[in-house]
Coordinates of C-alpha atoms in Angstrom, one line a residue:
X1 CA 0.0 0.0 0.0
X2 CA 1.5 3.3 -0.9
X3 CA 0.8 6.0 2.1
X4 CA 0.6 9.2 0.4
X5 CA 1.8 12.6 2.7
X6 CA -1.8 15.2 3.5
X7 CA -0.7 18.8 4.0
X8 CA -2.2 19.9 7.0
X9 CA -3.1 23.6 8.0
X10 CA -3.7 25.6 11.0
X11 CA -7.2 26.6 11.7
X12 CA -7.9 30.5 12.3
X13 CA -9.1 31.5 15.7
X14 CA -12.5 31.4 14.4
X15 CA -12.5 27.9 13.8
X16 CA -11.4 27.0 16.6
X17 CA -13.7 28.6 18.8
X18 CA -16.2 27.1 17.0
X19 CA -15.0 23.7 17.7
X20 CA -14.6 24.0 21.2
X21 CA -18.3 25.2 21.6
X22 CA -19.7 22.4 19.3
X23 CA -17.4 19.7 21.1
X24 CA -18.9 21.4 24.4
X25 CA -22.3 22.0 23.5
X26 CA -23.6 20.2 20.5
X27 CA -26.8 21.2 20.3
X28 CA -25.5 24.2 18.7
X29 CA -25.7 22.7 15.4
X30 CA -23.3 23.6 13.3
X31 CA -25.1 24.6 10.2
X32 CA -25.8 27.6 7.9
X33 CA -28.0 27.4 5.0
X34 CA -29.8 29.2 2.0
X35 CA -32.6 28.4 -0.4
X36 CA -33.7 29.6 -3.3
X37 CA -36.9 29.4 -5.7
X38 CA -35.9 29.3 -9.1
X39 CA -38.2 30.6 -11.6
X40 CA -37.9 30.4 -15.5
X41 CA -35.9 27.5 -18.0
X42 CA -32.9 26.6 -15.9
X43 CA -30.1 24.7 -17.7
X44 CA -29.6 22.4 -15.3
X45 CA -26.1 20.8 -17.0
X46 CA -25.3 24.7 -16.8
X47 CA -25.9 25.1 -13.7
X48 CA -24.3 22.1 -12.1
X49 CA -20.9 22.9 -14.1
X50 CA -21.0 26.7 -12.7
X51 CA -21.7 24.8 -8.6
X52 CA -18.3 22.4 -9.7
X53 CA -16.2 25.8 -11.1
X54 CA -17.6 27.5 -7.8
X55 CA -16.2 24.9 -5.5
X56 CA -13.6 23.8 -7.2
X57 CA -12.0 27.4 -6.6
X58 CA -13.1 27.9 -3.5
X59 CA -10.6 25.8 -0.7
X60 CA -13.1 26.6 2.3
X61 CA -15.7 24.0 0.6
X62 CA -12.9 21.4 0.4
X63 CA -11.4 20.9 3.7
X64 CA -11.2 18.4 6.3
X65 CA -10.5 18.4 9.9
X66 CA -9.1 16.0 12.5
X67 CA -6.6 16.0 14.9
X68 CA -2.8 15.3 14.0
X69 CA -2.0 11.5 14.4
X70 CA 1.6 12.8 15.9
X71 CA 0.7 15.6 18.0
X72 CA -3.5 15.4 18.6
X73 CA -3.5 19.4 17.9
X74 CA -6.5 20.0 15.2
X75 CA -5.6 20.8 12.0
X76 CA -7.3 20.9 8.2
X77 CA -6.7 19.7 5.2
X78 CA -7.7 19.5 1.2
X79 CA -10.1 17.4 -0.1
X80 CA -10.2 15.9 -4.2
X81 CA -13.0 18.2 -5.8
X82 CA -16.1 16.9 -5.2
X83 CA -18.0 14.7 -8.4
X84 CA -21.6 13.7 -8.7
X85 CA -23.6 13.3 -5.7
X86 CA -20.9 14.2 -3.6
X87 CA -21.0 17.7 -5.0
X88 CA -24.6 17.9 -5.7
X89 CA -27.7 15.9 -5.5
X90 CA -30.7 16.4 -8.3
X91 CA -33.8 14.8 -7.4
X92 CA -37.1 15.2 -9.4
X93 CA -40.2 15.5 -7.4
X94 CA -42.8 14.5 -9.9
X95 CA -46.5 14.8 -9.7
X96 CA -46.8 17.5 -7.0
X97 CA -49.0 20.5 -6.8
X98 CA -46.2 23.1 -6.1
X99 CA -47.6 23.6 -2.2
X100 CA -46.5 19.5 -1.8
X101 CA -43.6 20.9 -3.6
X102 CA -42.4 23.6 -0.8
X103 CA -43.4 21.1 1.9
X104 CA -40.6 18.2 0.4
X105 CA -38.2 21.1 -0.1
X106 CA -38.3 22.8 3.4
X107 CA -38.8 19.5 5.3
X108 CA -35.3 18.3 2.9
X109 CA -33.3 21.5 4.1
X110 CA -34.1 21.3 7.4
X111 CA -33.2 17.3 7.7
X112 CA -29.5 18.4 6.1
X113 CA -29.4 21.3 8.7
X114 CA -29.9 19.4 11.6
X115 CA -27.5 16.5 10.8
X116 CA -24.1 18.3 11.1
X117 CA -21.5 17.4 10.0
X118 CA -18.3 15.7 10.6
X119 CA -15.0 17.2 8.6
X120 CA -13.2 14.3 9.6
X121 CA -15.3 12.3 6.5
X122 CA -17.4 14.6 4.7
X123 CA -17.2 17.6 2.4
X124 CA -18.5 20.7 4.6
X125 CA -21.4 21.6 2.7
X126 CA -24.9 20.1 0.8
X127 CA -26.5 20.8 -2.0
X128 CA -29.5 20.1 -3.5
X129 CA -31.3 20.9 -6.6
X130 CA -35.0 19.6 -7.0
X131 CA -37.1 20.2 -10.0
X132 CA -40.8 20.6 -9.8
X133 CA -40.7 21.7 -13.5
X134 CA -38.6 23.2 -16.1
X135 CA -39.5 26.7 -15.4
X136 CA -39.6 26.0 -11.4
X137 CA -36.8 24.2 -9.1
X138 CA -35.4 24.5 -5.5
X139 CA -31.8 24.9 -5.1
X140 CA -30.9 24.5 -1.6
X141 CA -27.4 24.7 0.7
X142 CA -25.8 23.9 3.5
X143 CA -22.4 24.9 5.1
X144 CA -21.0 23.8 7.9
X145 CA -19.9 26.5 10.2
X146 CA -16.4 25.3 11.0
X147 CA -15.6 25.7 7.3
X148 CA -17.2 29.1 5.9
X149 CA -19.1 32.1 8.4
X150 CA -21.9 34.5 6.8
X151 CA -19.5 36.7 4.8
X152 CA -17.9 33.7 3.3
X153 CA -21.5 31.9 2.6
X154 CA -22.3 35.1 0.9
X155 CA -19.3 35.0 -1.3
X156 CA -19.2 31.9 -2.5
X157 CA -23.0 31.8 -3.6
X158 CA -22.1 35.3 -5.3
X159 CA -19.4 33.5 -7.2
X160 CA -21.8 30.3 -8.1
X161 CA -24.0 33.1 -9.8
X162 CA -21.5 34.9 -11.5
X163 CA -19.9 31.3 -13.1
X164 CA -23.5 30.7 -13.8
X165 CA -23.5 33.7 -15.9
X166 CA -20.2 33.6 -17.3
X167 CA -21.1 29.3 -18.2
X168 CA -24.6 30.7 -19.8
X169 CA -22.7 33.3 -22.1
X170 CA -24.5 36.8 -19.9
X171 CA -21.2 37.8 -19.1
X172 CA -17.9 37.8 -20.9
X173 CA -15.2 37.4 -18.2
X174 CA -14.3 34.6 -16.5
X175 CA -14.6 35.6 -12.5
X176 CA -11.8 36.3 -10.6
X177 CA -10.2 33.6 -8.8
X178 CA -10.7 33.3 -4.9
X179 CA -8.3 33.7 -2.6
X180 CA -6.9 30.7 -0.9
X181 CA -8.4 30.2 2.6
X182 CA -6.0 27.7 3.9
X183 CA -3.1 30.3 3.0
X184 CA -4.9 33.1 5.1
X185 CA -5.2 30.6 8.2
X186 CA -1.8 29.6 7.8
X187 CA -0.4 33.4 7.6
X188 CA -2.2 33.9 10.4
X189 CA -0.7 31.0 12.4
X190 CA 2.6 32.1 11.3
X191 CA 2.2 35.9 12.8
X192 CA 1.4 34.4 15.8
X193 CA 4.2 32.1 16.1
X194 CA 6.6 34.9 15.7
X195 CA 4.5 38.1 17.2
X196 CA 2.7 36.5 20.0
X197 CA -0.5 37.5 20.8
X198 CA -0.3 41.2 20.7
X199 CA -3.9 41.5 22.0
X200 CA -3.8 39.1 24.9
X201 CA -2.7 42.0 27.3
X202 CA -5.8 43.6 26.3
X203 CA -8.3 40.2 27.3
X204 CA -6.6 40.1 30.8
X205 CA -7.8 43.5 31.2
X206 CA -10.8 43.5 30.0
X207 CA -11.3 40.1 32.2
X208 CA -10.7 42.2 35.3
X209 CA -12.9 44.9 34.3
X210 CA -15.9 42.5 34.0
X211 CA -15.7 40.7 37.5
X212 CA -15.4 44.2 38.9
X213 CA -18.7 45.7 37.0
X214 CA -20.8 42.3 37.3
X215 CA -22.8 41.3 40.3
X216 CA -24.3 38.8 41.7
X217 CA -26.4 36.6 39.4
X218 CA -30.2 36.8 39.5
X219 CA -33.4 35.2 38.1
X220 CA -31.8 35.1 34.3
X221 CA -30.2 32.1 34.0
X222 CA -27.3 31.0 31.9
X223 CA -27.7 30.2 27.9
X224 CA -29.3 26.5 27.4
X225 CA -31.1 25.0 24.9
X226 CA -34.8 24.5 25.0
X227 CA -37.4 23.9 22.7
X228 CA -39.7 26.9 24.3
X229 CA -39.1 30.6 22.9
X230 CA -40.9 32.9 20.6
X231 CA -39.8 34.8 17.7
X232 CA -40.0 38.5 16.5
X233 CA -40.3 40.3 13.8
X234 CA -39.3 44.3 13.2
X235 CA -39.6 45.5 9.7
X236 CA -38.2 49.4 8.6
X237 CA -38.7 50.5 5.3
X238 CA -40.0 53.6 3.4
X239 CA -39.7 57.5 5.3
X240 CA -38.8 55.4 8.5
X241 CA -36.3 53.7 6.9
X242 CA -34.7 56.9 5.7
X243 CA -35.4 58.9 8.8
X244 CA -33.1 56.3 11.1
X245 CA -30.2 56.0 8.5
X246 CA -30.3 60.4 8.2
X247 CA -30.7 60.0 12.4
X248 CA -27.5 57.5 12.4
X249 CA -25.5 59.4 9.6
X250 CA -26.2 62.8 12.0
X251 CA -25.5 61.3 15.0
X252 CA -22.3 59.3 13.6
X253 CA -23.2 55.2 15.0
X254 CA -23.9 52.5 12.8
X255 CA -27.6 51.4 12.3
X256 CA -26.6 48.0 13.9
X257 CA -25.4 50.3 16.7
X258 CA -28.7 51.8 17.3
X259 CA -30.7 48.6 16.8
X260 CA -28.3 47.4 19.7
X261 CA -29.0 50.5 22.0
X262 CA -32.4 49.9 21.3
X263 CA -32.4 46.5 21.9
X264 CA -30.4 46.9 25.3
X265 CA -32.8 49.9 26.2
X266 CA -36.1 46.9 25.8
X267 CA -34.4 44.6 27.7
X268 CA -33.5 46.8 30.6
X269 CA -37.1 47.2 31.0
X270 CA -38.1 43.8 31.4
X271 CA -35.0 42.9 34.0
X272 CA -33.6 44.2 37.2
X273 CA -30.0 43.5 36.1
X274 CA -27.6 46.0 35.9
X275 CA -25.3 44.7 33.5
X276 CA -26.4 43.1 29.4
X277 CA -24.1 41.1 28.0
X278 CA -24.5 41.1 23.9
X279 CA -22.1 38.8 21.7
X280 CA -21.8 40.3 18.2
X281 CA -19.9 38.4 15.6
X282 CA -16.7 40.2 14.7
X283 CA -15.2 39.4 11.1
X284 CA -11.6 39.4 11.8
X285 CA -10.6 39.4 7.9
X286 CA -7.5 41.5 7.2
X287 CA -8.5 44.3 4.4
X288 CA -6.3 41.6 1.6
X289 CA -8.5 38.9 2.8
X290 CA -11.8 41.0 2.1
X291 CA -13.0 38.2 -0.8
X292 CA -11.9 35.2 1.2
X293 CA -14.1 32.7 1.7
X294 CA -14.0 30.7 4.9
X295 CA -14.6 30.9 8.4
X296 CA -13.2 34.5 10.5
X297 CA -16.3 35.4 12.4
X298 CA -15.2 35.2 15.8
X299 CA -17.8 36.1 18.4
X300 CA -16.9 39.2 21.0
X301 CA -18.9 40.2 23.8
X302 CA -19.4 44.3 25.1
X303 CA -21.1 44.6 28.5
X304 CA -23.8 47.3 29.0
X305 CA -24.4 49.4 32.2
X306 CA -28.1 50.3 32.9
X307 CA -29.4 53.3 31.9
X308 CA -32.4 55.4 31.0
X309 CA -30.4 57.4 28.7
X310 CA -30.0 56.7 25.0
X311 CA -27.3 58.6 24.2
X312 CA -25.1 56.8 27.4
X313 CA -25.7 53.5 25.6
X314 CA -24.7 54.7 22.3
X315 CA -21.8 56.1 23.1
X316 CA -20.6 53.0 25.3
X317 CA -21.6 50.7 22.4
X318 CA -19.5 52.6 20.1
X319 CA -16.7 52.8 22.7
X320 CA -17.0 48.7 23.4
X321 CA -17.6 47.8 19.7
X322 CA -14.4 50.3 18.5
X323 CA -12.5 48.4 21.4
X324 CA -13.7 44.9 20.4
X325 CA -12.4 45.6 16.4
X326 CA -9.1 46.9 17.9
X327 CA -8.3 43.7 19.4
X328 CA -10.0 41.1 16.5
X329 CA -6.9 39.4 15.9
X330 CA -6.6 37.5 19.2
X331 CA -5.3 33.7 19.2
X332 CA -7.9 31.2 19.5
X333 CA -6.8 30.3 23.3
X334 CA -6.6 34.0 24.7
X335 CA -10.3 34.8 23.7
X336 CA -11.2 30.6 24.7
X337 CA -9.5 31.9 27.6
X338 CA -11.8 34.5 28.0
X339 CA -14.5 33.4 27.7
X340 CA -14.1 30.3 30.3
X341 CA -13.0 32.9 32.5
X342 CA -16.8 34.1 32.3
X343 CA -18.4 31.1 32.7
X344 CA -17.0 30.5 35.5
X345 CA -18.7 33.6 37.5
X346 CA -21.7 35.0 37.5
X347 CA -21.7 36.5 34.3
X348 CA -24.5 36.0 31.7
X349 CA -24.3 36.9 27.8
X350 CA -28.1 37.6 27.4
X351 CA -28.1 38.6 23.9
X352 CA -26.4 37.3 20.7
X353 CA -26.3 39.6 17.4
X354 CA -25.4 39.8 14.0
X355 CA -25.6 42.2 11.1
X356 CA -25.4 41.2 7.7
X357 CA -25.5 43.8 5.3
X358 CA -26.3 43.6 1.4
X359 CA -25.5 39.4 1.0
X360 CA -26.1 37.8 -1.6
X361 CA -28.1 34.6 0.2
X362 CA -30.4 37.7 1.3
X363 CA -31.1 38.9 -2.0
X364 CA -32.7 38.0 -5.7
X365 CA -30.2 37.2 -8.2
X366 CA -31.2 37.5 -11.9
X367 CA -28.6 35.2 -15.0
X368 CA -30.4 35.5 -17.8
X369 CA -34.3 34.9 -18.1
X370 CA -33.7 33.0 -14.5
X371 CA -34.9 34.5 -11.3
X372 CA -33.5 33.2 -7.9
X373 CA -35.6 33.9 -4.5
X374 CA -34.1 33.9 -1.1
X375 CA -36.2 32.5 1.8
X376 CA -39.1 30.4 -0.2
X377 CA -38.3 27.3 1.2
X378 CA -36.2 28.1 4.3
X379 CA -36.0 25.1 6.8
X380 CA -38.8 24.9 9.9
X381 CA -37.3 24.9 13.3
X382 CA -39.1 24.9 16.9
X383 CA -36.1 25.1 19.6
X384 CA -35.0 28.1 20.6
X385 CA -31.9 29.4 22.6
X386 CA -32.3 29.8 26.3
X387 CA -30.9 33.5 25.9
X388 CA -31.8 35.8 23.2
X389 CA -31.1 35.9 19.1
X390 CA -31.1 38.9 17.1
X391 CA -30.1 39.3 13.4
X392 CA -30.0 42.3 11.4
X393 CA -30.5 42.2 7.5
X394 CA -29.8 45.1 6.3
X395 CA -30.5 46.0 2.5
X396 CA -30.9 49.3 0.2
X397 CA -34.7 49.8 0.8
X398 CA -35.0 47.6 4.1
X399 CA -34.0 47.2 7.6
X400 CA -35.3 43.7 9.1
X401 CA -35.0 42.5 12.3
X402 CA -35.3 38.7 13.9
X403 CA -35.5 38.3 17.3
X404 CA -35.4 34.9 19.3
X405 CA -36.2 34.9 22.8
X406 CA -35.6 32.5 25.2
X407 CA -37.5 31.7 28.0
X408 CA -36.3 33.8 30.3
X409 CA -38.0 36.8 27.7
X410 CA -40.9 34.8 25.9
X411 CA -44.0 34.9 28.3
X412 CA -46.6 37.3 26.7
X413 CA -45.7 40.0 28.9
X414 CA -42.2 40.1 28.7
X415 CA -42.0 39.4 24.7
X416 CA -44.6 41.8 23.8
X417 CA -43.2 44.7 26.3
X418 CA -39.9 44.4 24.9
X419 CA -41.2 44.3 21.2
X420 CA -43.0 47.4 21.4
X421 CA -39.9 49.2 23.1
X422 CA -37.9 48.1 20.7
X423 CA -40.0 49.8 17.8
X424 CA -40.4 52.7 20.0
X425 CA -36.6 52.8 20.7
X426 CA -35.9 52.4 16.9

């Protein structure tokens, strides 16, 4: 038998963060995922050739992870490029009425979302396509988080459309190649070996600042996972839409700032703590690795005092957050560090956020007489955290807010209090 060398990798911080809370919590899942309804004559040769190109150039999609036989540290490596149903499976669903149709296609996504995955033997993604007709399929996909974050979801899916086109003959240039994602994580790896961690003075600080500000723990309890919660929906468009971006650009904060404030303002209402902890995720790409798809989103938490006063939150969310991005490039085992460090008190992250602004997965994509539709058959889930969820979509002409409470915010009272503040606030 001929034993033929693997290059292994380092993983970025992100990644491993990400595996230590799946290996410590695995009800996590450890999924993203995007579907689309796909209207008008798809080439479906065309399009599966334009998925191969996309993944073929794109090392994120490709890797594997285990632990080093020699020294049991984790590490990645490259797959072969995927072929046949191992890059894509194409299933007809015949004699359906298209509601049948949407039923098969969400109740298929959210099977492939909640099995996970394991890098160790499988390719860290799934796609489907499923054809109802020639003028109407479902393409459907699903990432494992280890392997690519929002930003990098977004990316590739932007470059599958943009081979679709170039493939179909809409565009004349080839796209761009991506940039390698196993190169990035081993730069990083290397910076560290010779710098240090440059930030870790930073985390040791901020570890002391946070026992000093946090009490005792009360009623809220800690994040676990349930299956009770309730969801919430905040939509912005139109003269409101433009009044709060003219109210952010005068003021000088983000709008994912102010949906924060807002947020923290709600909450404060509803609790008698003192302190709100919110986790945003924090892409730690260097400017050169802007296009890179793969896995940076590291999660960073800024602690809110009380107050009654808007403009006091703003300003110390725009202190923490400016802090937070100053110190993004901290090794895996400082900020894992960290964040054990808070566990083990009586310090609770109530709320966990994102922002995602302008994404392709988010948005209608047009190649040709083909129309592709975010959302039409998005998988069906019932659990909920046991803290709080909010993500922020933010687009040209909207503003859309999804907020997941747990149980410790979901009883009428409580959800619908902090609903209407939050409108107010906003």
């Amino acid at each position: 038998m001929i034993v033929v060398a693997v290059q292994t990798h380092a993983l970025t911080p992100a990644q491993l963060l990400w595996h230590n809370k799946l290996t410590t919590n695995a009800s996590l899942g450890d999924a993203l995922w995007t579907s689309y309804r796909i209207e008008g004559e798809l080439d479906v040769s065309a399009f599966v050739r334009a998925l191969a190109r996309a993944v073929s150039r794109c090392d994120a999609l490709r890797i594997g992870v285990s632990r080093d036989a020699d020294s049991g540290n984790l590490c990645q490596w490259l797959r072969p490029e995927p072929t046949g149903q191992a890059l894509v499976t194409c299933q007809n669903i015949r004699n359906a009425s298209e509601e049948r149709f949407a039923r098969y296609a969400r109740s298929a996504i959210t099977a492939d979302v909640a099995s996970g995955y394991d890098l160790a033997t499988e390719y860290p993604f799934t796609f489907r396509l499923l054809r109802h007709s020639s003028r109407l399929h479902a393409f459907q996909a699903t990432f494992s988080h280890l392997a690519v974050d929002a930003t990098g979801q977004s990316l590739f899916l932007a470059d599958l459309w943009r081979n679709l086109a170039y493939i179909m003959g809409e565009a004349e240039t080839e796209p761009a190649p991506s940039v390698s994602f196993l190169a990035s994580a081993d730069a990083h790896a290397a910076e560290l070996a010779e710098h240090g961690d440059t930030t870790a003075g930073f985390w040791q600080e901020r570890n002391r600042m946070v026992r000093a500000m946090v009490g005792p723990r009360d009623a809220i309890g800690s994040n676990t996972y349930t299956q009770e919660g309730v969801t919430l929906f905040v939509e912005i468009d139109g003269p409101e839409l433009v009044e709060l971006r003219e109210r952010c650009r005068r003021e000088r904060y983000s709008e994912f700032q102010v949906t924060i404030a807002a947020l923290a303002g709600a909450m404060f209402q509803v609790t008698a703590r003192e302190v709100l902890g919110v986790t945003i995720a924090v892409d730690a790409r260097k400017a050169a690795e802007r296009e890179v798809v793969g896995m940076f989103a590291i999660p960073l938490t800024l602690f809110l005092r009380r107050s009654d006063r808007r403009d006091v939150l703003l300003r110390t969310i725009r202190e923490e957050v400016l802090a937070l991005l100053r110190n993004r490039r901290v090794a895996g085992e400082t900020l894992a560090g960290f964040r054990a460090d808070l566990a083990a008190t009586d310090i609770n992250v109530d709320v966990a956020a994102s922002y995602l602004k302008d994404l392709t997965f988010s948005q209608a994509v047009q190649v040709g007489q083909v129309v592709a539709r975010p959302g039409a058959y998005d998988p069906v889930f019932t659990a909920a955290v046991g803290g709080s969820d909010l993500q922020v979509t933010s687009r040209e002409d909207l503003l859309q807010l999804i907020l997941r409470l747990g149980p410790s915010f979901s009883a009428p009272e409580t959800s619908s209090t902090i609903l209407k503040e939050l409108r107010a606030r906003l």
